[in-house]
């Protein structure tokens, strides 16, 4: 959905500009990390009613592989990087120039590859946002999870749910050349972070 539409509140236009800049920096970092193979673009910035979240973002009913980073504090948020099995395993194999594993259990090397990917993306994203809102952020170490997407998303939204019936969601799409990959970043700022982003110039 195009957040520059006149059907959207003016503050979302500002947020789109701010987060586009952050996504550009994250894309540059991702390109370096993957040898120029992978980039990302900002897909949408919008406010969604809390009860509609799982319908708006169809994360499916199959378990997903996820890397989660958080920024604690008054102005904080959560970044969730999601992969399906094929794409997560494919990324890990390509980074270490290995064959894609068929072992049901993920190796520590595979987990490490995805967590470092999340760390690189998260730091680039958060550093860009920190400069824009003139703050300092210290993200948590990346956590590797395999769970149902809606469960992780609902946990990330708990703080916003206490403050508002609408939640701010920033969704990103990954590209391999022109091909869309089944990876996603969901950046979910808490209410104080949302206010800081809206005030950023």
mmCIF file of C-alpha atoms in Angstrom:
data_model
loop_
_atom_site.group_PDB
_atom_site.id
_atom_site.type_symbol
_atom_site.label_atom_id
_atom_site.label_comp_id
_atom_site.label_asym_id
_atom_site.label_seq_id
_atom_site.Cartn_x
_atom_site.Cartn_y
_atom_site.Cartn_z
ATOM 1 C CA UNK A 1 0.000 0.000 0.000
ATOM 2 C CA UNK A 2 1.360 3.419 -0.939
ATOM 3 C CA UNK A 3 1.763 5.543 2.164
ATOM 4 C CA UNK A 4 2.102 8.705 0.123
ATOM 5 C CA UNK A 5 -1.579 8.514 -0.827
ATOM 6 C CA UNK A 6 -3.769 11.453 0.123
ATOM 7 C CA UNK A 7 -5.944 8.957 1.992
ATOM 8 C CA UNK A 8 -3.315 8.740 4.731
ATOM 9 C CA UNK A 9 -2.775 11.153 7.636
ATOM 10 C CA UNK A 10 0.032 13.700 7.140
ATOM 11 C CA UNK A 11 2.190 12.272 9.942
ATOM 12 C CA UNK A 12 2.501 8.991 8.011
ATOM 13 C CA UNK A 13 4.032 10.888 5.093
ATOM 14 C CA UNK A 14 6.730 12.155 7.477
ATOM 15 C CA UNK A 15 7.296 8.674 8.885
ATOM 16 C CA UNK A 16 7.610 7.252 5.391
ATOM 17 C CA UNK A 17 10.396 9.728 4.552
ATOM 18 C CA UNK A 18 12.239 9.060 7.811
ATOM 19 C CA UNK A 19 12.055 5.283 7.493
ATOM 20 C CA UNK A 20 12.922 5.315 3.785
ATOM 21 C CA UNK A 21 16.271 6.863 4.744
ATOM 22 C CA UNK A 22 16.823 4.200 7.407
ATOM 23 C CA UNK A 23 15.911 1.422 4.971
ATOM 24 C CA UNK A 24 18.384 2.779 2.419
ATOM 25 C CA UNK A 25 21.214 2.454 4.934
ATOM 26 C CA UNK A 26 20.097 -1.043 5.910
ATOM 27 C CA UNK A 27 19.955 -2.007 2.231
ATOM 28 C CA UNK A 28 23.525 -0.785 1.689
ATOM 29 C CA UNK A 29 24.725 -2.847 4.668
ATOM 30 C CA UNK A 30 22.847 -5.908 3.416
ATOM 31 C CA UNK A 31 24.352 -5.545 -0.055
ATOM 32 C CA UNK A 32 27.864 -5.511 1.418
ATOM 33 C CA UNK A 33 27.109 -8.510 3.677
ATOM 34 C CA UNK A 34 25.764 -10.617 0.785
ATOM 35 C CA UNK A 35 28.273 -9.562 -1.863
ATOM 36 C CA UNK A 36 25.793 -7.378 -3.713
ATOM 37 C CA UNK A 37 23.143 -10.082 -4.045
ATOM 38 C CA UNK A 38 20.422 -8.804 -1.698
ATOM 39 C CA UNK A 39 18.783 -5.400 -1.254
ATOM 40 C CA UNK A 40 15.650 -4.190 0.488
ATOM 41 C CA UNK A 41 12.980 -1.561 0.044
ATOM 42 C CA UNK A 42 10.422 0.013 2.345
ATOM 43 C CA UNK A 43 7.076 -1.527 1.503
ATOM 44 C CA UNK A 44 4.668 0.347 3.737
ATOM 45 C CA UNK A 45 4.245 2.478 6.823
ATOM 46 C CA UNK A 46 0.741 2.456 8.195
ATOM 47 C CA UNK A 47 -1.426 2.358 11.252
ATOM 48 C CA UNK A 48 -3.463 -0.811 11.600
ATOM 49 C CA UNK A 49 -6.194 -1.614 14.148
ATOM 50 C CA UNK A 50 -4.802 -4.037 16.714
ATOM 51 C CA UNK A 51 -7.468 -6.647 16.052
ATOM 52 C CA UNK A 52 -6.591 -6.677 12.323
ATOM 53 C CA UNK A 53 -2.845 -7.278 12.647
ATOM 54 C CA UNK A 54 -2.768 -11.015 11.984
ATOM 55 C CA UNK A 55 -5.093 -10.581 8.990
ATOM 56 C CA UNK A 56 -3.175 -7.627 7.513
ATOM 57 C CA UNK A 57 0.174 -9.408 7.747
ATOM 58 C CA UNK A 58 -0.450 -12.964 6.685
ATOM 59 C CA UNK A 59 2.502 -14.735 8.253
ATOM 60 C CA UNK A 60 0.870 -18.085 7.630
ATOM 61 C CA UNK A 61 0.227 -20.956 9.994
ATOM 62 C CA UNK A 62 3.538 -22.735 9.390
ATOM 63 C CA UNK A 63 6.436 -22.169 11.818
ATOM 64 C CA UNK A 64 8.839 -19.445 10.685
ATOM 65 C CA UNK A 65 12.484 -18.796 11.390
ATOM 66 C CA UNK A 66 12.927 -15.373 12.949
ATOM 67 C CA UNK A 67 15.639 -13.093 14.268
ATOM 68 C CA UNK A 68 14.393 -10.562 16.814
ATOM 69 C CA UNK A 69 16.149 -7.423 18.085
ATOM 70 C CA UNK A 70 14.741 -4.941 20.550
ATOM 71 C CA UNK A 71 15.531 -1.444 21.805
ATOM 72 C CA UNK A 72 14.496 -1.023 25.406
ATOM 73 C CA UNK A 73 13.615 2.239 27.105
ATOM 74 C CA UNK A 74 10.921 4.870 26.783
ATOM 75 C CA UNK A 75 11.589 5.292 23.061
ATOM 76 C CA UNK A 76 12.144 1.765 21.874
ATOM 77 C CA UNK A 77 10.859 -0.831 19.498
ATOM 78 C CA UNK A 78 11.227 -4.277 18.022
ATOM 79 C CA UNK A 79 12.613 -5.480 14.708
ATOM 80 C CA UNK A 80 11.538 -8.917 13.506
ATOM 81 C CA UNK A 81 13.323 -10.512 10.533
ATOM 82 C CA UNK A 82 11.385 -13.502 9.180
ATOM 83 C CA UNK A 83 12.303 -16.302 6.782
ATOM 84 C CA UNK A 84 10.588 -19.427 5.595
ATOM 85 C CA UNK A 85 12.644 -22.630 5.860
ATOM 86 C CA UNK A 86 13.878 -22.576 2.264
ATOM 87 C CA UNK A 87 14.967 -18.937 2.272
ATOM 88 C CA UNK A 88 16.583 -19.042 5.698
ATOM 89 C CA UNK A 89 18.582 -22.143 4.882
ATOM 90 C CA UNK A 90 19.484 -20.716 1.459
ATOM 91 C CA UNK A 91 20.854 -17.498 2.962
ATOM 92 C CA UNK A 92 22.966 -19.351 5.528
ATOM 93 C CA UNK A 93 24.402 -21.632 2.842
ATOM 94 C CA UNK A 94 25.237 -18.771 0.475
ATOM 95 C CA UNK A 95 26.991 -16.751 3.194
ATOM 96 C CA UNK A 96 29.262 -19.659 4.053
ATOM 97 C CA UNK A 97 29.510 -20.928 0.443
ATOM 98 C CA UNK A 98 28.112 -24.319 1.412
ATOM 99 C CA UNK A 99 25.410 -26.630 0.123
ATOM 100 C CA UNK A 100 21.960 -26.068 1.572
ATOM 101 C CA UNK A 101 21.547 -28.353 4.574
ATOM 102 C CA UNK A 102 18.811 -30.980 4.628
ATOM 103 C CA UNK A 103 19.298 -31.803 8.310
ATOM 104 C CA UNK A 104 16.033 -31.181 10.201
ATOM 105 C CA UNK A 105 17.979 -29.464 12.993
ATOM 106 C CA UNK A 106 19.585 -26.105 12.279
ATOM 107 C CA UNK A 107 23.332 -26.070 12.920
ATOM 108 C CA UNK A 108 24.969 -23.428 15.090
ATOM 109 C CA UNK A 109 26.667 -22.109 11.932
ATOM 110 C CA UNK A 110 23.293 -21.598 10.222
ATOM 111 C CA UNK A 111 21.826 -19.894 13.269
ATOM 112 C CA UNK A 112 24.897 -17.680 13.553
ATOM 113 C CA UNK A 113 24.589 -16.617 9.895
ATOM 114 C CA UNK A 114 20.989 -15.494 10.339
ATOM 115 C CA UNK A 115 21.627 -13.785 13.668
ATOM 116 C CA UNK A 116 24.545 -11.850 12.173
ATOM 117 C CA UNK A 117 22.285 -10.866 9.261
ATOM 118 C CA UNK A 118 19.735 -9.580 11.757
ATOM 119 C CA UNK A 119 22.449 -7.776 13.699
ATOM 120 C CA UNK A 120 23.793 -6.027 10.580
ATOM 121 C CA UNK A 121 20.335 -4.983 9.440
ATOM 122 C CA UNK A 122 19.203 -3.948 12.891
ATOM 123 C CA UNK A 123 22.281 -1.849 13.637
ATOM 124 C CA UNK A 124 22.097 -0.074 10.262
ATOM 125 C CA UNK A 125 18.378 0.583 10.713
ATOM 126 C CA UNK A 126 18.584 1.700 14.330
ATOM 127 C CA UNK A 127 21.687 3.857 13.792
ATOM 128 C CA UNK A 128 19.979 5.739 10.962
ATOM 129 C CA UNK A 129 16.866 6.278 13.061
ATOM 130 C CA UNK A 130 18.971 7.349 16.059
ATOM 131 C CA UNK A 131 20.577 10.128 14.006
ATOM 132 C CA UNK A 132 17.211 11.277 12.718
ATOM 133 C CA UNK A 133 15.621 11.495 16.156
ATOM 134 C CA UNK A 134 18.864 12.655 17.841
ATOM 135 C CA UNK A 135 19.057 9.795 20.319
ATOM 136 C CA UNK A 136 21.308 6.879 21.156
ATOM 137 C CA UNK A 137 20.034 3.302 20.933
ATOM 138 C CA UNK A 138 21.605 0.095 22.176
ATOM 139 C CA UNK A 139 19.812 -2.843 20.546
ATOM 140 C CA UNK A 140 19.696 -6.207 22.245
ATOM 141 C CA UNK A 141 21.773 -9.096 20.888
ATOM 142 C CA UNK A 142 19.824 -10.848 18.118
ATOM 143 C CA UNK A 143 17.644 -13.758 19.234
ATOM 144 C CA UNK A 144 17.057 -16.758 16.949
ATOM 145 C CA UNK A 145 13.507 -18.092 17.160
ATOM 146 C CA UNK A 146 11.460 -20.718 15.403
ATOM 147 C CA UNK A 147 7.816 -20.146 16.176
ATOM 148 C CA UNK A 148 4.521 -19.210 14.607
ATOM 149 C CA UNK A 149 4.710 -15.680 13.178
ATOM 150 C CA UNK A 150 1.460 -14.393 14.725
ATOM 151 C CA UNK A 151 2.670 -15.356 18.216
ATOM 152 C CA UNK A 152 5.882 -13.340 17.906
ATOM 153 C CA UNK A 153 4.068 -10.395 16.325
ATOM 154 C CA UNK A 154 1.461 -10.275 19.073
ATOM 155 C CA UNK A 155 4.186 -10.261 21.747
ATOM 156 C CA UNK A 156 5.959 -7.373 19.997
ATOM 157 C CA UNK A 157 2.714 -5.395 19.921
ATOM 158 C CA UNK A 158 1.837 -5.775 23.594
ATOM 159 C CA UNK A 159 3.243 -2.366 24.614
ATOM 160 C CA UNK A 160 1.447 -0.522 21.830
ATOM 161 C CA UNK A 161 -1.743 -2.344 22.747
ATOM 162 C CA UNK A 162 -1.612 -0.762 26.208
ATOM 163 C CA UNK A 163 -1.531 2.750 24.722
ATOM 164 C CA UNK A 164 -3.561 2.704 21.533
ATOM 165 C CA UNK A 165 -6.112 0.734 19.566
ATOM 166 C CA UNK A 166 -4.044 1.369 16.423
ATOM 167 C CA UNK A 167 -0.460 0.189 15.971
ATOM 168 C CA UNK A 168 2.256 1.555 13.712
ATOM 169 C CA UNK A 169 3.787 -1.042 11.403
ATOM 170 C CA UNK A 170 6.735 -0.594 9.017
ATOM 171 C CA UNK A 171 7.154 -3.483 6.581
ATOM 172 C CA UNK A 172 10.128 -4.121 4.300
ATOM 173 C CA UNK A 173 10.571 -6.310 1.220
ATOM 174 C CA UNK A 174 13.803 -8.088 0.254
ATOM 175 C CA UNK A 175 14.958 -8.396 -3.343
ATOM 176 C CA UNK A 176 17.460 -10.656 -5.074
ATOM 177 C CA UNK A 177 17.903 -8.681 -8.269
ATOM 178 C CA UNK A 178 14.298 -8.162 -9.377
ATOM 179 C CA UNK A 179 13.012 -11.250 -7.549
ATOM 180 C CA UNK A 180 11.063 -10.769 -4.332
ATOM 181 C CA UNK A 181 12.215 -13.065 -1.553
ATOM 182 C CA UNK A 182 10.057 -14.534 1.167
ATOM 183 C CA UNK A 183 11.922 -12.585 3.847
ATOM 184 C CA UNK A 184 10.404 -9.712 5.744
ATOM 185 C CA UNK A 185 11.354 -7.118 8.325
ATOM 186 C CA UNK A 186 8.647 -5.821 10.579
ATOM 187 C CA UNK A 187 9.801 -2.756 12.517
ATOM 188 C CA UNK A 188 7.405 -1.987 15.347
ATOM 189 C CA UNK A 189 8.226 1.228 17.244
ATOM 190 C CA UNK A 190 6.642 1.694 20.645
ATOM 191 C CA UNK A 191 4.422 4.768 21.155
ATOM 192 C CA UNK A 192 7.263 7.049 22.363
ATOM 193 C CA UNK A 193 9.431 6.049 19.411
ATOM 194 C CA UNK A 194 6.498 6.676 17.088
ATOM 195 C CA UNK A 195 6.163 10.216 18.479
ATOM 196 C CA UNK A 196 9.912 10.823 18.041
ATOM 197 C CA UNK A 197 9.780 9.609 14.440
ATOM 198 C CA UNK A 198 6.833 11.859 13.660
ATOM 199 C CA UNK A 199 8.772 14.857 15.006
ATOM 200 C CA UNK A 200 11.976 14.077 13.079
ATOM 201 C CA UNK A 201 12.935 16.488 10.321
#
